[in-house]
Coordinates of C-alpha atoms in Angstrom, one line a residue:
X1 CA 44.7 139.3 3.0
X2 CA 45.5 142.6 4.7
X3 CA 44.3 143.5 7.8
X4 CA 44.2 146.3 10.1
X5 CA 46.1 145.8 13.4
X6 CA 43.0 147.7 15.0
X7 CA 40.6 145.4 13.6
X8 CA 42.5 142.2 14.2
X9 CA 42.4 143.4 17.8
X10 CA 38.4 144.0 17.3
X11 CA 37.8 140.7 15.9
X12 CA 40.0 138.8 18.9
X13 CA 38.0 141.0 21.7
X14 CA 34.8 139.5 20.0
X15 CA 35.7 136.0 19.5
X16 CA 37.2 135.9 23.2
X17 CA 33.9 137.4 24.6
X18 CA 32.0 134.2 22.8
X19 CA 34.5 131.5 23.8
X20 CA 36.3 132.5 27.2
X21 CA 39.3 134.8 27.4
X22 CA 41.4 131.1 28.3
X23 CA 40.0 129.6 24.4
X24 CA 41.5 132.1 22.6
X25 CA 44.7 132.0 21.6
X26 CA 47.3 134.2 20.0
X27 CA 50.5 133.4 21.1
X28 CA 52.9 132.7 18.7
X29 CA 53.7 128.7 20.0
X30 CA 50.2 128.0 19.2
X31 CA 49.3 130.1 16.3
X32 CA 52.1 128.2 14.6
X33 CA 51.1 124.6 16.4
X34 CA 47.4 124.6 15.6
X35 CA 47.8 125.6 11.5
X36 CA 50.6 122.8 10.4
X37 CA 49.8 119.1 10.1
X38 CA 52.3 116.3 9.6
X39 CA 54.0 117.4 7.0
X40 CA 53.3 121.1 6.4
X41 CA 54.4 124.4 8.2
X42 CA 53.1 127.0 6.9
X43 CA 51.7 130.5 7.6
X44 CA 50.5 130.7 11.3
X45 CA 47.1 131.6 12.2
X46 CA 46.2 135.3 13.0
X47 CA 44.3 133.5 16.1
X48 CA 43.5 130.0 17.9
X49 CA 39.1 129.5 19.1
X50 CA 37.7 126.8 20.8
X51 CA 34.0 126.5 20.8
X52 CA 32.7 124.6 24.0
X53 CA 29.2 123.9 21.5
X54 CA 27.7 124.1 18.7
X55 CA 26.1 128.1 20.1
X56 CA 29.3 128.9 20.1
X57 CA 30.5 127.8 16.8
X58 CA 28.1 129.3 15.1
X59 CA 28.9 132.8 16.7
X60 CA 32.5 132.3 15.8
X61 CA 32.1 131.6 12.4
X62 CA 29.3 134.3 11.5
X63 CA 31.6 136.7 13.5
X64 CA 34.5 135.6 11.4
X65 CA 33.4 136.1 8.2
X66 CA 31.1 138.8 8.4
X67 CA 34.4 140.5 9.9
X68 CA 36.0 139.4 6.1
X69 CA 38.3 136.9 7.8
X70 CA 39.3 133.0 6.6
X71 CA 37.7 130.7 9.1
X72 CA 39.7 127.0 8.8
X73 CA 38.6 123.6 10.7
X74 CA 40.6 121.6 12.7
X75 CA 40.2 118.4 14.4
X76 CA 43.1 116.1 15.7
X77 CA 45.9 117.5 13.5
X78 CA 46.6 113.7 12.2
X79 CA 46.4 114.8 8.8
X80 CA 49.2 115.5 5.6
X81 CA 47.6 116.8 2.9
X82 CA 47.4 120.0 4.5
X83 CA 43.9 120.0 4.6
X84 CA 43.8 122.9 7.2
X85 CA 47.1 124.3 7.1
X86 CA 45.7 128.2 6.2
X87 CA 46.1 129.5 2.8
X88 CA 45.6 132.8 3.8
X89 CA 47.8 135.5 5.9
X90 CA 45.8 136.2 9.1
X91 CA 43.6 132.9 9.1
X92 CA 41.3 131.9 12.2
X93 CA 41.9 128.5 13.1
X94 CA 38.7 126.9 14.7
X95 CA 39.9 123.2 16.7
X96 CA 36.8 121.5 17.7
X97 CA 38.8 119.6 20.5
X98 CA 36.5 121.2 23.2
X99 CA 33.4 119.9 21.2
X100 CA 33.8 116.2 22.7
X101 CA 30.6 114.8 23.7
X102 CA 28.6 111.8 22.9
X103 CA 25.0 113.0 23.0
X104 CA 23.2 110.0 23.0
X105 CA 23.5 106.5 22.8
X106 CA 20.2 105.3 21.2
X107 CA 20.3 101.3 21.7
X108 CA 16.7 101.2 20.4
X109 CA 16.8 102.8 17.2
X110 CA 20.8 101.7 16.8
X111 CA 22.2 105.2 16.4
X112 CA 25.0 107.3 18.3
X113 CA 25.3 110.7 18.1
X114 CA 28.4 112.3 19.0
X115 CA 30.2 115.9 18.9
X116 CA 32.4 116.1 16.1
X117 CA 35.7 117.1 18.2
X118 CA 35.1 113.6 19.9
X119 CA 37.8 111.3 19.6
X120 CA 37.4 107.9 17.8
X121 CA 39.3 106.7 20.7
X122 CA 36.3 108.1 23.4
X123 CA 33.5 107.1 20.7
X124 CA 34.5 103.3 21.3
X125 CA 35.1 103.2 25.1
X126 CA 31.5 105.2 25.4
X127 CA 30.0 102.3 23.5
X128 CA 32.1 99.3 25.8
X129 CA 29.3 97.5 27.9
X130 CA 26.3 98.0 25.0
X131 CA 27.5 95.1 23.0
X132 CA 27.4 97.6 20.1
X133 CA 29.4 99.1 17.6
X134 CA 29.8 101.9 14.5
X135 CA 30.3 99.3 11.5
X136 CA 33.6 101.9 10.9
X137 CA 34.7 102.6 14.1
X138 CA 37.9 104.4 13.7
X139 CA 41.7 105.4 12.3
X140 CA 44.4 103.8 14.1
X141 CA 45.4 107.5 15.2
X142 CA 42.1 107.6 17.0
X143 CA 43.4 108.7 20.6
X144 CA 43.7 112.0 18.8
X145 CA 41.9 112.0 15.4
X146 CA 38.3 113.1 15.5
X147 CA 35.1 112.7 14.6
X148 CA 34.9 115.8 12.0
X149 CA 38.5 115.1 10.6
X150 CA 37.9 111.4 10.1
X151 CA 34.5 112.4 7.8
X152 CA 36.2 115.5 6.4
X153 CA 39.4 113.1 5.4
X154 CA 37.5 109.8 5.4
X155 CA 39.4 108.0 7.1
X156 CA 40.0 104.3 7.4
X157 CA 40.8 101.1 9.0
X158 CA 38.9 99.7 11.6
X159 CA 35.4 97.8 10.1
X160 CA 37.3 99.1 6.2
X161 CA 37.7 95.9 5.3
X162 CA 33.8 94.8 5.6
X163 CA 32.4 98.4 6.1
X164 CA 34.5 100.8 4.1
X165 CA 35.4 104.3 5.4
X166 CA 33.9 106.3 7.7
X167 CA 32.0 108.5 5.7
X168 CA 29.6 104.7 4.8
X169 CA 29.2 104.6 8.7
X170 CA 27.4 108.1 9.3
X171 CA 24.0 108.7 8.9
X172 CA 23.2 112.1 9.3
X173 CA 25.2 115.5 10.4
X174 CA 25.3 119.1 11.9
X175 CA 26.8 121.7 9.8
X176 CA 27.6 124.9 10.1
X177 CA 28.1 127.0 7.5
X178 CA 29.8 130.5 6.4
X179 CA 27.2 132.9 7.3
X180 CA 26.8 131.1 10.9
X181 CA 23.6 128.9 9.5
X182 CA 23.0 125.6 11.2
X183 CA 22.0 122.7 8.9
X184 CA 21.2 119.1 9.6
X185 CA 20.9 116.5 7.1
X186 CA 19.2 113.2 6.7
X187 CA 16.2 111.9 8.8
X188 CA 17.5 114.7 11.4
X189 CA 16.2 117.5 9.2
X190 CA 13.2 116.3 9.4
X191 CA 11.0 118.5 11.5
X192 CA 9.7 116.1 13.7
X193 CA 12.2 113.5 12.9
X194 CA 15.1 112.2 14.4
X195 CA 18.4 111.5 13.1
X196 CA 18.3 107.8 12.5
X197 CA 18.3 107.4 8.7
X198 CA 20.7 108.9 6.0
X199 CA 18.6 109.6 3.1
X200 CA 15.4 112.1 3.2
X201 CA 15.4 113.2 -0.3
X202 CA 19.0 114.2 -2.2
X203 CA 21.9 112.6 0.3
X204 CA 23.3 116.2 2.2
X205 CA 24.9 113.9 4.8
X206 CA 27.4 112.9 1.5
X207 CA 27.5 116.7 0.4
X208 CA 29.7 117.5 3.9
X209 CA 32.0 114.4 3.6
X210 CA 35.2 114.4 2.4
X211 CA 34.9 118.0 2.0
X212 CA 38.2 118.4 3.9
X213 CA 36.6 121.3 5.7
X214 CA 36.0 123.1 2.3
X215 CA 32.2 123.7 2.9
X216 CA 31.3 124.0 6.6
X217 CA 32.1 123.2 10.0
X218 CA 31.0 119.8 11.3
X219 CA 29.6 120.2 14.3
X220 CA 27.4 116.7 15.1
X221 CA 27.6 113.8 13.8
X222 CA 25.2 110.5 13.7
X223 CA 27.0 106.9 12.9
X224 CA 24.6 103.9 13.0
X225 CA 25.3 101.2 15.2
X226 CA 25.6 97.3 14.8
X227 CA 26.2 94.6 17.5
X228 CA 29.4 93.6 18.2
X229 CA 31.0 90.4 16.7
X230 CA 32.0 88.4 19.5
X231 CA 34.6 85.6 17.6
X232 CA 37.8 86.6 16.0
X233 CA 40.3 85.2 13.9
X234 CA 43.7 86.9 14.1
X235 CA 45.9 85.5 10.9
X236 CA 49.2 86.8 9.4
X237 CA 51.3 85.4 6.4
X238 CA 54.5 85.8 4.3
X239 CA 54.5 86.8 0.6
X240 CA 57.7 86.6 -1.7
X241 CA 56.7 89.1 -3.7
X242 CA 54.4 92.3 -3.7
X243 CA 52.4 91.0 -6.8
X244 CA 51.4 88.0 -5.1
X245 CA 50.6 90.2 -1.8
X246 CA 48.4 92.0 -3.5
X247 CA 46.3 89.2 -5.6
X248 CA 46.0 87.5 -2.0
X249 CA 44.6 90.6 -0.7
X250 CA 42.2 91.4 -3.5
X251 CA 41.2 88.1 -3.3
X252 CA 40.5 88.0 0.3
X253 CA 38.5 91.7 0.1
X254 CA 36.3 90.2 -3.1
X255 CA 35.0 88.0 -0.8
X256 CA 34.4 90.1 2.0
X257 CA 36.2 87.6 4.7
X258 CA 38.1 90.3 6.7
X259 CA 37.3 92.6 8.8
X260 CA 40.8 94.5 8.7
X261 CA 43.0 93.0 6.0
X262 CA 46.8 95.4 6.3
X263 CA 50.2 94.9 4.8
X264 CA 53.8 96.1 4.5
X265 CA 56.9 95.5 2.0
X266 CA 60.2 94.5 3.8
X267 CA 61.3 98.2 4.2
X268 CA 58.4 99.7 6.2
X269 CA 58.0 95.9 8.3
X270 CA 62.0 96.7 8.9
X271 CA 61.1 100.2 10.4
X272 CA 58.3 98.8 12.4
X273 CA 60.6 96.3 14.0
X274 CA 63.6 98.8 14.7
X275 CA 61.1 100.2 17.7
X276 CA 61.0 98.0 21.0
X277 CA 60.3 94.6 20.8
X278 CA 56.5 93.8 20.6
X279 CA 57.5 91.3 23.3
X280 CA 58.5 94.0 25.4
X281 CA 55.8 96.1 25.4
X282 CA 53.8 95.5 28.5
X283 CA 50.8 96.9 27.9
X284 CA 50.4 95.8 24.4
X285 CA 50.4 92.3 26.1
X286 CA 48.5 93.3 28.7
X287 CA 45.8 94.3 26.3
X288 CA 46.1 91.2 24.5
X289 CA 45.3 89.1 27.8
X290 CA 42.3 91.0 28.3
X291 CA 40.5 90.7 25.3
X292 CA 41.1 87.0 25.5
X293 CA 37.5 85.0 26.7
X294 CA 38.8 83.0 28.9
X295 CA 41.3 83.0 31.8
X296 CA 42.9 80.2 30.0
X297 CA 43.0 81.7 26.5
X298 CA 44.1 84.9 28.3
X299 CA 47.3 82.8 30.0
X300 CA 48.1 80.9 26.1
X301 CA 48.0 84.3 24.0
X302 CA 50.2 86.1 26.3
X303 CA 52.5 83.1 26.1
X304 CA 52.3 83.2 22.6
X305 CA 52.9 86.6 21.4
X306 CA 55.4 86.7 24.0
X307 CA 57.5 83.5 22.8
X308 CA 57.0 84.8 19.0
X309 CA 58.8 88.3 20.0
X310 CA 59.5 89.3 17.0
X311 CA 62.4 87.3 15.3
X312 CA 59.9 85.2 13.7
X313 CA 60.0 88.3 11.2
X314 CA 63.5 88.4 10.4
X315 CA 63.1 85.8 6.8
X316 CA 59.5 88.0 5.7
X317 CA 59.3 89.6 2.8
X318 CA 55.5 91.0 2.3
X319 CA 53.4 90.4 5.4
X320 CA 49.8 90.7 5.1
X321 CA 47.7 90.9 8.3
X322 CA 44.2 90.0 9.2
X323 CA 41.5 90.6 11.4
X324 CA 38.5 88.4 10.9
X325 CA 34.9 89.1 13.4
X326 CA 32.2 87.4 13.4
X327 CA 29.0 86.3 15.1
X328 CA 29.6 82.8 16.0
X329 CA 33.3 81.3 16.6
X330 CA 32.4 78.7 13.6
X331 CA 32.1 81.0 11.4
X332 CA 35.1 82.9 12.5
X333 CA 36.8 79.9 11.5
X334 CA 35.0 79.2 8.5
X335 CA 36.5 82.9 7.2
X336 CA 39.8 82.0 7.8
X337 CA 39.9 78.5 6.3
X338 CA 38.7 80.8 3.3
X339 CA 41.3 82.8 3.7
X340 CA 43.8 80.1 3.8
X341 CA 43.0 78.4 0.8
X342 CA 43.2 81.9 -1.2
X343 CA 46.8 82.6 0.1
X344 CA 48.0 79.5 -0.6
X345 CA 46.8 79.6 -4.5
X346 CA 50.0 82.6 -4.0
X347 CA 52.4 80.9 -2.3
X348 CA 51.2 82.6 0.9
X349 CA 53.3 81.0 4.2
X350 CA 51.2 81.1 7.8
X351 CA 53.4 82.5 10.5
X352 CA 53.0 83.9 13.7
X353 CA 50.0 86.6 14.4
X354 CA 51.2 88.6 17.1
X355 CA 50.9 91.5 14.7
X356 CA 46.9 91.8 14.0
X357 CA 46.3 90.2 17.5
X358 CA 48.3 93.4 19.9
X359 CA 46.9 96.1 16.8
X360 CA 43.7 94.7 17.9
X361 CA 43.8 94.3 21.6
X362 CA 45.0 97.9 21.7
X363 CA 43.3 100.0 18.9
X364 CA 44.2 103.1 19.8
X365 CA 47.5 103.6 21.1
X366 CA 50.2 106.8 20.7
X367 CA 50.5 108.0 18.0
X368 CA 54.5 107.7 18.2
X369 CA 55.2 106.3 14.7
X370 CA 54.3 109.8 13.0
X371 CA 58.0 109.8 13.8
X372 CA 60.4 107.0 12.9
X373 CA 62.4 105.0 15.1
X374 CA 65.1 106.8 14.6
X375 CA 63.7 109.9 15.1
X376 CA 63.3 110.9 11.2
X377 CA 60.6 112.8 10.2
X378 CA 57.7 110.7 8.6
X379 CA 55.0 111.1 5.8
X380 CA 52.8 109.1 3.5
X381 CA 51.3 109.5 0.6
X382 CA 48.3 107.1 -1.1
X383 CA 45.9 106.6 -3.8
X384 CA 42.5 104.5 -3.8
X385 CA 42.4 101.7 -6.9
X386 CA 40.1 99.2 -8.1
X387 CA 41.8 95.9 -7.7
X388 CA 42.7 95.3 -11.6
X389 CA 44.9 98.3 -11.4
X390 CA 46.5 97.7 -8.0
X391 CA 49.4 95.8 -9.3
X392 CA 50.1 98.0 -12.2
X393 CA 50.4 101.3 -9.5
X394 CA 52.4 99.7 -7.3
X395 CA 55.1 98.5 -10.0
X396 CA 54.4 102.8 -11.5
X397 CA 55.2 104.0 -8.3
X398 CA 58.3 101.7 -7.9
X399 CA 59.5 103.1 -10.9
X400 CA 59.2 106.7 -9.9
X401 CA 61.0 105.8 -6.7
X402 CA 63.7 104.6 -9.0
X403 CA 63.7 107.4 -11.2
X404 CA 64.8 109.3 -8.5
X405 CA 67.1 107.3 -6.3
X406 CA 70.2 109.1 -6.9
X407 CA 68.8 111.5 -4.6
X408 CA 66.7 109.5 -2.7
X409 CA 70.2 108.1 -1.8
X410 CA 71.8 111.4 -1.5
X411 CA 69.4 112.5 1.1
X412 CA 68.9 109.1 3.1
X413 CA 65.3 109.1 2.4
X414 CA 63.9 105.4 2.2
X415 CA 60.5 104.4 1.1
X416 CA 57.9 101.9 1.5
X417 CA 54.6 100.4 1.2
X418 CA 51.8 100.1 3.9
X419 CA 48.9 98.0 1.6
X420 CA 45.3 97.7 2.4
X421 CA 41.8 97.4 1.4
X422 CA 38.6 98.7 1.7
X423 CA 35.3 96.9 1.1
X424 CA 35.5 94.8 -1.5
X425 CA 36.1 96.9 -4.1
X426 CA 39.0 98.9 -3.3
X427 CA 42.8 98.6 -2.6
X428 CA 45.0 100.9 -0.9
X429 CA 48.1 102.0 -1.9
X430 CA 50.0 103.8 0.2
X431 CA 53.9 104.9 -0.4
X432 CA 55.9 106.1 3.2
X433 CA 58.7 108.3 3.1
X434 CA 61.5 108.8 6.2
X435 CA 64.0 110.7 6.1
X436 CA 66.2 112.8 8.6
X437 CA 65.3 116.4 9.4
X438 CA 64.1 118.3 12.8
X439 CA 60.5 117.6 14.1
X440 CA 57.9 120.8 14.7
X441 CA 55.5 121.7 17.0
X442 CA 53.5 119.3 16.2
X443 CA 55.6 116.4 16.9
X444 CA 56.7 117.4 19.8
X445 CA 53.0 118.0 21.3
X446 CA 51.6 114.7 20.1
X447 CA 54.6 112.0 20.3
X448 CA 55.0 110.6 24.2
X449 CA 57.3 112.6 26.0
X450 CA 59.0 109.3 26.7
X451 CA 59.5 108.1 23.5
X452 CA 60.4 111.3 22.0
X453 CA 63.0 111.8 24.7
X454 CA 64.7 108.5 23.2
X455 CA 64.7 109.5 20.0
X456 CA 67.5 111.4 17.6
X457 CA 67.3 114.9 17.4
X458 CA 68.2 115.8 13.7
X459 CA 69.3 119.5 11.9
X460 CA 66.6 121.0 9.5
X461 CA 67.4 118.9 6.3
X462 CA 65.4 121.5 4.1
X463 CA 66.9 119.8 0.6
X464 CA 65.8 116.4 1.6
X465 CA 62.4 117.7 2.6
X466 CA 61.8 119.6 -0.7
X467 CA 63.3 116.2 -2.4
X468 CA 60.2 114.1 -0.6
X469 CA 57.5 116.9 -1.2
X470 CA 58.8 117.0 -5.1
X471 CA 58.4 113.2 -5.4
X472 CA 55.1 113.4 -3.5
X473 CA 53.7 115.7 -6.3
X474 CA 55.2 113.4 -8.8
X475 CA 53.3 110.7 -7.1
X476 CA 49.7 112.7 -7.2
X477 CA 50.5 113.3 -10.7
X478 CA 50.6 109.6 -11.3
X479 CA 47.4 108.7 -9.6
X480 CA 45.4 111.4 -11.8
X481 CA 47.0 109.7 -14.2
X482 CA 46.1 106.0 -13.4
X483 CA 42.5 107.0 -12.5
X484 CA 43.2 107.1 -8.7
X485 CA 40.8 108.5 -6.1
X486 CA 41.9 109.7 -2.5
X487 CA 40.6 110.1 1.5
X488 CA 41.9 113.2 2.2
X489 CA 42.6 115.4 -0.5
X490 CA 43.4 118.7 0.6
X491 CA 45.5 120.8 -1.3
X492 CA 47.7 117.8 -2.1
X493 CA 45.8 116.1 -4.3
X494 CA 45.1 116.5 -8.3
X495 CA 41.4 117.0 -7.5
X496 CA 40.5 120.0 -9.5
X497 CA 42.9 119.1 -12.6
X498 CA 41.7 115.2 -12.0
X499 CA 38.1 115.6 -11.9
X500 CA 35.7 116.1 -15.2
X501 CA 35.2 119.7 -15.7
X502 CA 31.2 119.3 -16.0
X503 CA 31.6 117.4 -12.7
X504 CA 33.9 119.8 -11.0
X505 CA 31.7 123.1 -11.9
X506 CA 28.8 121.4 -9.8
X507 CA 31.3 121.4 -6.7
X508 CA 32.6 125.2 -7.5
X509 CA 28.6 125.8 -7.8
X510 CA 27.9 124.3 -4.0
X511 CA 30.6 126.4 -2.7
X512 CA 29.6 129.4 -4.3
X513 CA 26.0 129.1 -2.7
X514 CA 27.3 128.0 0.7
X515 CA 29.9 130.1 0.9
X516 CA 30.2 133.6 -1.7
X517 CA 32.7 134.6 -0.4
X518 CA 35.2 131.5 -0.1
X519 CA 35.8 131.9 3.8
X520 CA 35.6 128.4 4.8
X521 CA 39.3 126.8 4.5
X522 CA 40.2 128.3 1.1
X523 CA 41.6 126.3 -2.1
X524 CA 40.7 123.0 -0.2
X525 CA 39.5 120.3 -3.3
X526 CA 41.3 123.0 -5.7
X527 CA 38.9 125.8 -4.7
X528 CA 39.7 129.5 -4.7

């Protein structure tokens, strides 16, 4: 897209005079920060906004597009399917970061309404003290992952395993859309309703999920709540193999006996304990003590996880971890005798649970593993399966990984596996890649200053990060071909080319009605 430089200047002036002189940004660190996600640096925004609300967002974006300018959302920047990285030349960039509120905790009709640049990290310590709870409550990035970009991605892990993602947890939303146009959905659009069930005629609450950003800003959103489960199981065991891993884990979901059921193969379990010892890290410990019930439990799982370190890991091949809630501390128990007997039909070995117990005293910690431990640059891939195909993807993507291992070799890029499930209906593949190259912008603005002080600094290792993006494409390829479905799809994923054409003409027919002129976040899902 061309613009004039006079206009450009005319559309700043008017966005600045909506938002604060201090919430727009064009300098050139943070017109290149704000558009590139974990794994993409692209083109750099023409210009940075930050609403305060959602008045303002909805001048912003009319103001945008009437001017004939791309308008992209962005949330916590956790993403890597460049699902807001602009497509266009002169892009606005529009971070909800400002937009943090929660708006109402409504213990009597079990909702919470939030602003969708909250954090999943300041949902859950606005809800401590209620004895409630979203059922999904959050991505493990969640200190800096919001609202909007966990239902625009549909995200996962915390409640997954029992609740599914978090687009199952919400119950009704604020959008806005291209022409400035404010809609609500579910029992909110209601004119004298309030925003407490999902579905009032066709489900719109589901039309602005997993959207990636493709068909308005989310500006509030409502999650129901539950009460909190008060007993926990933490369990973790030792598989030889992946295939047995996975039956275990399948097994486990079908039954719906986890709350948070995770796993890794030796490679990424071997990265993870390259970082400081778990025994060492003070606050993880600390957080383990306090979410003990007792002054006496506190004292025995301190000791524990500190005594277990983490050499007890050294002879694992396939750990799967588990979280297990519920109501009463017998049938806590009850689900993870369950549990036991399944992994033992596949030669699952108990050992220690420091693992699911420190992930689960401290939910949302750094986000300092979107680099690895020895400083390489990190990114993931994944597809969504139904449990009978789990086994057969994981042994296809193996053998693309060693299709190419010459140059996986070449380059010093190692793979692996993080595993999980969601529901019980669905398992998670999801292939990690590391390799050495120099971190961006937006590395060095959301990894600890500490921690990123410690870690290598490594030369731009452009062939080895063209080698992972080629492979990643390979891998997309072979989920559209296995059947696969994904969270966030971006412009990663086979969407368009995967999806039945009948099926995909309905999506190009909602954009085209909320959005002629294809200004919100362009060729997101495939769309021009």
């Amino acid at each position: 897209m061309s613009v004039n430089i006079q206009s450009a200047q005319n559309i700043v002036d008017a966005l600045a005079d909506q938002v604060g002189i201090e919430y727009l940004l064009t300098d050139e660190f943070s017109t290149s920060l704000y558009a590139q996600d974990v794994f993409t640096k692209d083109k750099p925004a023409m210009a940075v906004v930050l609403p305060a609300d959602k008045t303002q967002l909805v001048n912003v974006v009319r103001i945008a597009t009437q001017a004939g300018y791309s308008v992209v959302p962005r949330g916590g920047g956790m993403s890597y399917t460049s699902g807001y990285v602009p497509a266009n030349q002169n892009s606005i960039m529009i971070d909800m970061g400002r937009m943090n509120k929660v708006l109402e905790i409504n213990q009597q009709d079990m909702y919470v309404t939030v602003e969708c640049g909250c954090t999943w990290k300041t949902l859950y310590e606005s809800l401590k003290g209620t004895g409630l709870r979203t059922p999904y409550w959050g991505t493990l990035s969640g200190s800096k992952a919001t609202i909007g970009g966990g239902l625009s991605q549909n995200s996962i892990f915390w409640g997954s395993g029992q609740y599914g993602s978090a687009a199952d947890s919400v119950i009704g939303l604020e959008v806005v859309l291209a022409d400035g146009s404010l809609v609500k959905t579910g029992s909110g659009a209601q004119i004298n309703g309030t925003p407490f069930f999902r579905h009032y005629g066709p489900d719109l609450t589901g039309l602005f999920t997993c959207d990636t950003g493709a068909l308005g800003f989310k500006a509030v959103a409502t999650f129901k709540l539950i009460p909190e489960f008060e007993a926990k199981e933490f369990l973790a065991f030792d598989f030889k193999t992946a295939q047995d891993s996975i039956d275990a884990m399948s097994d486990i979901a079908r039954q719906g006996l986890a709350m948070e059921c995770f796993g890794f193969d030796p490679y990424l379990q071997s990265q993870r304990l390259k970082r400081e010892s778990l025994s060492k890290d003070v606050k993880a410990l600390a957080g383990v003590m306090k979410s003990s019930g007792s002054l006496l439990g506190a004292i025995k799982d301190g000791a524990k996880v500190a005594l277990a370190g983490r050499g007890y890991m050294d002879e694992v091949d396939y750990s799967v971890q588990i979280i297990v809630e519920d109501r009463i501390e017998a049938g806590a128990k009850a689900r993870a005798q369950a549990i036991r007997k399944i992994t033992e039909k596949y030669h699952g070995r108990e050992i220690e649970n420091s693992i699911p117990k420190i992930t689960r005293a401290n939910p949302f910690g750094p986000v300092n593993n979107m680099l690895g431990p020895e400083g390489e640059r990190w990114v993931p891939s994944h597809g969504l399966f139904p449990h009978s195909k789990a086994k057969q993807a994981f042994a296809a993507i193996e053998g693309v990984f060693d299709k190419h291992r010459a140059l996986l070799d070449k380059y010093d890029i190692g793979t692996g596996h993080l595993f999980a499930v969601i529901a019980n209906s669905c398992f998670v593949l999801e292939p990690v890649f590391f390799w050495p190259d120099a971190y961006t912008e937006i590395h060095q603005q959301s990894v600890e200053p500490d921690h990123l002080a410690k870690l290598k600094k490594h030369d731009e290792n452009l062939d080895a990060r063209n080698t992972v993006a080629m492979i990643r494409k390979e891998l997309a390829e072979l989920c559209k071909e296995l059947g696969a479905v994904h969270l966030q799809i971006g412009k990663a994923y086979r969407y368009k080319d995967g999806l039945q054409k009948d099926s995909y003409k309905v999506i190009e027919a909602i954009k085209k009605a909320l959005d002629p002129d294809s200004r919100v976040n362009p060729q997101s899902l495939g769309l021009e």
